CSV table of C-alpha atoms and ligand atoms in Angstrom, one decimal:
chain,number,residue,atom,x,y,z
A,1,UNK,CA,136.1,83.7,149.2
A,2,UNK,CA,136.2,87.6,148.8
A,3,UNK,CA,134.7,88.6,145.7
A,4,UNK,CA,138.2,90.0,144.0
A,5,UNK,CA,139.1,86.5,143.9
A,6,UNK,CA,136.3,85.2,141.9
A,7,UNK,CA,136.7,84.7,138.1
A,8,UNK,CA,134.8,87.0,135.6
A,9,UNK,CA,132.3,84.8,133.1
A,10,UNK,CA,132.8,85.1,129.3
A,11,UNK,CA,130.3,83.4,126.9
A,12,UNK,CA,130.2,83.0,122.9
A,13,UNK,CA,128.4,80.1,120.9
A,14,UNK,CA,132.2,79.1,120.1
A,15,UNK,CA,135.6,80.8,120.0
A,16,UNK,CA,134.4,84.4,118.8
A,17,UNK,CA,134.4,85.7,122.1
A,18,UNK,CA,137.7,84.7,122.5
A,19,UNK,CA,138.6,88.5,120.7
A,20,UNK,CA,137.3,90.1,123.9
A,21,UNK,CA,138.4,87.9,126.5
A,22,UNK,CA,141.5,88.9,124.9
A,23,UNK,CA,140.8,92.5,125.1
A,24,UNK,CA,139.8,92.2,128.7
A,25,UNK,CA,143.0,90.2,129.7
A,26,UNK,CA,144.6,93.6,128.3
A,27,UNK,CA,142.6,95.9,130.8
A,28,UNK,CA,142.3,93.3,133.8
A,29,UNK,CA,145.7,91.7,133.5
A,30,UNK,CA,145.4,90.5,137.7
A,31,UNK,CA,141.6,89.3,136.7
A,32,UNK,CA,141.2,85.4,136.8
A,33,UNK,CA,138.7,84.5,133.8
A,34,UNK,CA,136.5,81.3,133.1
A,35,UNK,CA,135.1,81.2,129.2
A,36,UNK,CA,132.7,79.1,127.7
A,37,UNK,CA,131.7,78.6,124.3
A,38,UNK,CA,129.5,76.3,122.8
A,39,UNK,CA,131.2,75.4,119.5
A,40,UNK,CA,129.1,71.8,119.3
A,41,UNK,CA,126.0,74.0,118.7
A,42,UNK,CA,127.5,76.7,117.0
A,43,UNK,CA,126.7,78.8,114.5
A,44,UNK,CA,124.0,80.1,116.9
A,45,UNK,CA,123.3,82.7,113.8
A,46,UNK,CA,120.9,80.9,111.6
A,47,UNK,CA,119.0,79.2,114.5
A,48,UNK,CA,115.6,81.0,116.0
A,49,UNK,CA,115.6,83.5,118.7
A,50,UNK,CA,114.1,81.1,121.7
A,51,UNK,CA,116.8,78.1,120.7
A,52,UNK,CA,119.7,80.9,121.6
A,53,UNK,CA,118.0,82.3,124.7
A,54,UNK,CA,117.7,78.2,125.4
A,55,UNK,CA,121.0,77.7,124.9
A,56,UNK,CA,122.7,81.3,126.2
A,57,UNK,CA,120.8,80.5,129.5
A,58,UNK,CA,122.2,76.9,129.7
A,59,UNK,CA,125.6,77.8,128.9
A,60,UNK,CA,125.1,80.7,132.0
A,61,UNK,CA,124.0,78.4,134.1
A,62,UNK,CA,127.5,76.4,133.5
A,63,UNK,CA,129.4,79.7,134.3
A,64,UNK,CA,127.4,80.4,137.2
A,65,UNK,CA,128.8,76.8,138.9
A,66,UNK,CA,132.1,78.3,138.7
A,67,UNK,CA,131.1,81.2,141.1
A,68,UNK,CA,131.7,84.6,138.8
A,69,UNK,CA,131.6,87.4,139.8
A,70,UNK,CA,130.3,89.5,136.5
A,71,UNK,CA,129.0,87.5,132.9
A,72,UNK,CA,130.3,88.9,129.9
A,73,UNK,CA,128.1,87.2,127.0
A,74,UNK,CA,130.7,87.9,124.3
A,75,UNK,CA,128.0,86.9,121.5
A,76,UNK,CA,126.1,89.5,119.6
A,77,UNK,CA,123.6,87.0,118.5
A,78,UNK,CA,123.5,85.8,122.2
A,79,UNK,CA,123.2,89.4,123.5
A,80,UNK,CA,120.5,90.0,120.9
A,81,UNK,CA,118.2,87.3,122.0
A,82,UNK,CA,118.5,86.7,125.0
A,83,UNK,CA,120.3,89.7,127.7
A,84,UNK,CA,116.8,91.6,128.8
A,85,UNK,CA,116.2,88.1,129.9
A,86,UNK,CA,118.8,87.5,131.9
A,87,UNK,CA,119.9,91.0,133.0
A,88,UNK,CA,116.1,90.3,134.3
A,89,UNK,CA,117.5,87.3,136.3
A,90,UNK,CA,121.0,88.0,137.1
A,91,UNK,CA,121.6,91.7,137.0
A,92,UNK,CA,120.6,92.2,141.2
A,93,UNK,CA,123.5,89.8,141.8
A,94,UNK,CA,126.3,90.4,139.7
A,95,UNK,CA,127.2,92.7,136.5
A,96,UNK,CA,125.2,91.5,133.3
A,97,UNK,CA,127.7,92.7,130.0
A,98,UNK,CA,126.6,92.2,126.6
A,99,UNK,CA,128.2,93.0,123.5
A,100,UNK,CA,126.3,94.9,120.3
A,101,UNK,CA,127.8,96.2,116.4
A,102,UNK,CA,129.8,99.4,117.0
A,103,UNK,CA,128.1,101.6,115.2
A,104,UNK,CA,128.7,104.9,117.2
A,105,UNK,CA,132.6,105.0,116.1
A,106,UNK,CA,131.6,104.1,112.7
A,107,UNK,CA,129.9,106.8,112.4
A,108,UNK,CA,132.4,109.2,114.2
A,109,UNK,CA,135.0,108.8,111.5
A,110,UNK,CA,132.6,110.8,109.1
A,111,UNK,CA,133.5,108.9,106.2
A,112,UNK,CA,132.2,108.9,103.1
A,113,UNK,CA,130.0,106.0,101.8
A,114,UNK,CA,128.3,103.6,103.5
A,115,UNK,CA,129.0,102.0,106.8
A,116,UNK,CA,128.8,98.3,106.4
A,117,UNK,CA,127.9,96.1,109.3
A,118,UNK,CA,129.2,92.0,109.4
A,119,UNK,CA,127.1,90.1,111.4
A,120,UNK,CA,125.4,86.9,111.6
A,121,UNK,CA,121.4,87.0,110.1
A,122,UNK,CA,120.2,86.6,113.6
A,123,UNK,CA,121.9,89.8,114.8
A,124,UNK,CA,121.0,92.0,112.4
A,125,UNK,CA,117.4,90.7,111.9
A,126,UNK,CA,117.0,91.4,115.9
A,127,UNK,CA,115.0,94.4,117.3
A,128,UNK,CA,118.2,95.4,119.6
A,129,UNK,CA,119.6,96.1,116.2
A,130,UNK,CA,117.2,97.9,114.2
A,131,UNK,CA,117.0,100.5,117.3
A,132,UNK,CA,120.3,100.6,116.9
A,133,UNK,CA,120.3,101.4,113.7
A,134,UNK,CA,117.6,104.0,113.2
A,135,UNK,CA,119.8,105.7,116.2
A,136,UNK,CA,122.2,106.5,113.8
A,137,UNK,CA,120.6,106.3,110.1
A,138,UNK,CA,119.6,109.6,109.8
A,139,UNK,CA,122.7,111.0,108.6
A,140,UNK,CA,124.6,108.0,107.6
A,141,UNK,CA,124.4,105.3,104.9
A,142,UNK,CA,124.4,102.2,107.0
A,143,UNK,CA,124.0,98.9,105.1
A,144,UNK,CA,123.6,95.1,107.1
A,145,UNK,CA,125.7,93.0,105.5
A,146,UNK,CA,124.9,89.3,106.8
A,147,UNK,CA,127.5,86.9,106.5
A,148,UNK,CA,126.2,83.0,106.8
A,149,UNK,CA,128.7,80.0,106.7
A,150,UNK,CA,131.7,82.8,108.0
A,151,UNK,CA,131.2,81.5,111.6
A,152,UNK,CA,131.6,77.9,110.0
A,153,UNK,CA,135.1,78.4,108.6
A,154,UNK,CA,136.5,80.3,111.5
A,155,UNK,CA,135.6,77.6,114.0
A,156,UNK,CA,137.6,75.6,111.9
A,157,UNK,CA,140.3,77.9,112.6
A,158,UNK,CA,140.5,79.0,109.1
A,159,UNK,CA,141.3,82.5,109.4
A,160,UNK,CA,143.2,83.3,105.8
A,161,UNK,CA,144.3,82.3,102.8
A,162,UNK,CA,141.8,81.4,99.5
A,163,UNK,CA,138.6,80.1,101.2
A,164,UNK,CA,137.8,83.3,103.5
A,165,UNK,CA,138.8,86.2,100.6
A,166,UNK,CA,137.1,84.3,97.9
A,167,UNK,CA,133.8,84.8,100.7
A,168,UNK,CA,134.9,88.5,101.6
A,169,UNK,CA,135.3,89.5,98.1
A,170,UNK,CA,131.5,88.5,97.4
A,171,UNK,CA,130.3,90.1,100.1
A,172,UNK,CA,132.1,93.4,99.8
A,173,UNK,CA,133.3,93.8,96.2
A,174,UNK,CA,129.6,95.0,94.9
A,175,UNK,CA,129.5,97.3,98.0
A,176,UNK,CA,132.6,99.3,97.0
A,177,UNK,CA,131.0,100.8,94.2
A,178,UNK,CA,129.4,102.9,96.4
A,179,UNK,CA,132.3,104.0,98.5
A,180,UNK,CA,132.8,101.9,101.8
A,181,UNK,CA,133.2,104.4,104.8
A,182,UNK,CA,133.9,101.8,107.7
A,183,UNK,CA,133.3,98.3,108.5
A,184,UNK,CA,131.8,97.3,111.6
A,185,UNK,CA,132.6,93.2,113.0
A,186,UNK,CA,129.3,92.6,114.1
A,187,UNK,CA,130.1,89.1,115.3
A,188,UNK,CA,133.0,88.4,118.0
A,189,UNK,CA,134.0,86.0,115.6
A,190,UNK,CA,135.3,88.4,112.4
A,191,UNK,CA,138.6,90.3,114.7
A,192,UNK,CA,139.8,86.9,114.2
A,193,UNK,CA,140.0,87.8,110.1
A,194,UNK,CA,140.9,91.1,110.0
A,195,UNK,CA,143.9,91.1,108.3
A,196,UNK,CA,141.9,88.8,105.6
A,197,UNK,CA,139.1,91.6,105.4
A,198,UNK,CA,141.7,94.4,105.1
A,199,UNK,CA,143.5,92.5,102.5
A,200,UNK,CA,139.9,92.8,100.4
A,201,UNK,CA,139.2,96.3,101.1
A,202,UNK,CA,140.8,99.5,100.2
A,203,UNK,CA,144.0,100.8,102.3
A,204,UNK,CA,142.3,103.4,104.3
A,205,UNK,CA,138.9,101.8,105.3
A,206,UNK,CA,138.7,101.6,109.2
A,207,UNK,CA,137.9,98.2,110.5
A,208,UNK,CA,135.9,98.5,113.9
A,209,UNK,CA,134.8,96.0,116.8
A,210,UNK,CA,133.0,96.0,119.6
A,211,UNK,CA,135.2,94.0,122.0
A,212,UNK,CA,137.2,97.7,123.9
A,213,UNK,CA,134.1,98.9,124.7
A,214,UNK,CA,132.8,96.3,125.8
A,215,UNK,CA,135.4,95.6,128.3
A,216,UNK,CA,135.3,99.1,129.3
A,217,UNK,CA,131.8,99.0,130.2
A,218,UNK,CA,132.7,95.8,131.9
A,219,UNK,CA,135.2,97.8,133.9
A,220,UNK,CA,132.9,100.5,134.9
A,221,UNK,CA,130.1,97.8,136.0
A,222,UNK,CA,132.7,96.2,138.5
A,223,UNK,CA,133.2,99.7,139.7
A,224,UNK,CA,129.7,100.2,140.2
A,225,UNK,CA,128.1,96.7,141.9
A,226,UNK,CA,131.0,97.6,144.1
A,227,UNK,CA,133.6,94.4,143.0
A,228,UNK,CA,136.9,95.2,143.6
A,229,UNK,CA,139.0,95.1,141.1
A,230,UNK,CA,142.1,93.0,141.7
A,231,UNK,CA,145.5,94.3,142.0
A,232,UNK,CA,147.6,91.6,143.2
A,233,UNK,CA,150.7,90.9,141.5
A,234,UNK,CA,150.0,88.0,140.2
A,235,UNK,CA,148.6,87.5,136.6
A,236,UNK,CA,145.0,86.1,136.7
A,237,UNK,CA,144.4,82.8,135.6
A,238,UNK,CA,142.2,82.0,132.4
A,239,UNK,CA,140.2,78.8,132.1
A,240,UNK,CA,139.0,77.8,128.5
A,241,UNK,CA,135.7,75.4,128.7
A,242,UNK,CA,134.3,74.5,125.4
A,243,UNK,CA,131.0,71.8,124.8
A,244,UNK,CA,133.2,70.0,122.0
A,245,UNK,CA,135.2,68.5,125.1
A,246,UNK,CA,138.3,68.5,122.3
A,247,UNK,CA,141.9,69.5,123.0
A,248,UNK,CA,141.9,70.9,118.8
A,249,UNK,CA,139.2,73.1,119.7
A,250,UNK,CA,140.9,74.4,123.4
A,251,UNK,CA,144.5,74.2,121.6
A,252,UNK,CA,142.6,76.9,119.1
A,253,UNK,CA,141.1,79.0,121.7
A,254,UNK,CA,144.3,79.7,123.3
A,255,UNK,CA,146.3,80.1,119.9
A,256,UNK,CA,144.1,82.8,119.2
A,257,UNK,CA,143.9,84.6,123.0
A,258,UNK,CA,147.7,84.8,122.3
A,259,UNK,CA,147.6,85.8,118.9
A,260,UNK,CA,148.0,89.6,117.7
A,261,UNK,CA,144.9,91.7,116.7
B,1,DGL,N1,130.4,85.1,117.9
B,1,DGL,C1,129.0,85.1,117.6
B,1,DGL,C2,128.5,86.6,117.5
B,1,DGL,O1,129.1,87.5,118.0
B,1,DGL,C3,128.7,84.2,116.5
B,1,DGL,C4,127.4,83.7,116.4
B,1,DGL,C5,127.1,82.4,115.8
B,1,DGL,O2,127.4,81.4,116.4
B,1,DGL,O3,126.6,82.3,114.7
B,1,DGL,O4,127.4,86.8,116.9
């Protein structure tokens, strides 16, 4: 098989990465895909930091049966535990993308107030973070804002409506005090609520994920390990996999791959 004709690997403890795949079907459109996500463990984000790298490196190995040709791990928490590991492993035979908190846009809007950042604990307790952070906090307010039990309701495909504002409105209602400059969706999980975490802030207060430049760095990676980059015209081919083995949670996957930012 040439390589062009091998699917790309996308990876998320559940349906969150589902907001990039969608973002790379954009930029790839002739690109077949293969995701997995592992919604019968999730939330990965209140677990320790070996049980993800155990679990991210399982769920690669499933990927790697279906002969990619590049792994996206469209998980921050996943990318925070466990990608120096397997870029350590994988990255001599095939490009090794991870996804982390865009902070560097955030802080390009040069906004007043302070930049908030959604995650799960995991994520923003991590090291990968904290250098992240301390990249940036010198001339900006930036304040972690870790969201338990969010990842819960959105695998139940609860994406608006009473439950999630109620949530968002005690997590960001004391912060706006202070001014709110920008929101960053730490978790590939929150593009799936926007429009409910708009609806709690004010009008103007830019709402920033990860999953463009992610894909673009997964462009660029293809480009450089040399994998051509299809251009048949044909669309690619996407294959949902998912370790609750249940048509509701596949049914939701593509639902939401279809669905409008
Ligand atoms: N989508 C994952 C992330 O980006 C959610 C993690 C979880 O399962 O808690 O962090």
């Amino acid at each position: 098989m040439e390589s062009e004709d091998r699917p790309i690997g996308f990876f998320d403890s559940g349906i969150g990465g589902i907001s990039v795949l969608r973002e790379a079907v954009k930029v790839l459109p002739n690109e077949d895909f293969v995701y997995f996500g592992d919604s019968k463990r999730a939330p990965y984000g209140v677990r320790n930091v070996e049980q993800v790298k155990e679990l991210t490196f399982n769920a690669v190995e499933f990927l790697l049966k279906k002969n990619i040709k590049a792994l996206v791990i469209a998980c921050n928490t996943a990318t925070s535990a466990a990608i120096i590991d397997l870029r350590k492993r994988y990255s001599k035979y095939m490009p090794v993308i991870g996804i982390e908190p865009a902070l560097k846009p955030a802080v390009e809007f040069n906004r007043k107030g302070k930049i908030v950042i959604m995650a799960t604990p995991m994520t923003l307790s991590e090291k990968k973070f904290n250098n992240l952070m301390r990249k940036y906090d010198k001339n900006s307010i930036i304040k972690p804002l870790p969201c338990p039990g969010l990842v819960e309701l959105i695998e139940q495909g609860i994406i608006e409506g009473k439950k999630i504002e109620d949530y968002l409105k005690m997590k960001l209602d004391p912060l706006k005090d202070y001014g709110i400059a920008a929101v960053v969706l730490g978790c590939t999980h929150y593009p799936f609520i926007r429009k409910s975490i708009s609806k709690v802030l004010d009008d103007d207060v830019p709402i920033i994920d990860g999953s463009k430049g992610t894909v673009e760095q997964l462009k660029r990676q293809l480009i450089k390990y040399n994998i051509v980059i299809n251009n048949r015209d044909r669309v690619g081919n996407i294959k949902i996999f998912n370790s609750m083995n249940s048509q509701d949670i596949i049914g939701l996957s593509y639902k939401l791959l279809r669905a409008e930012n």
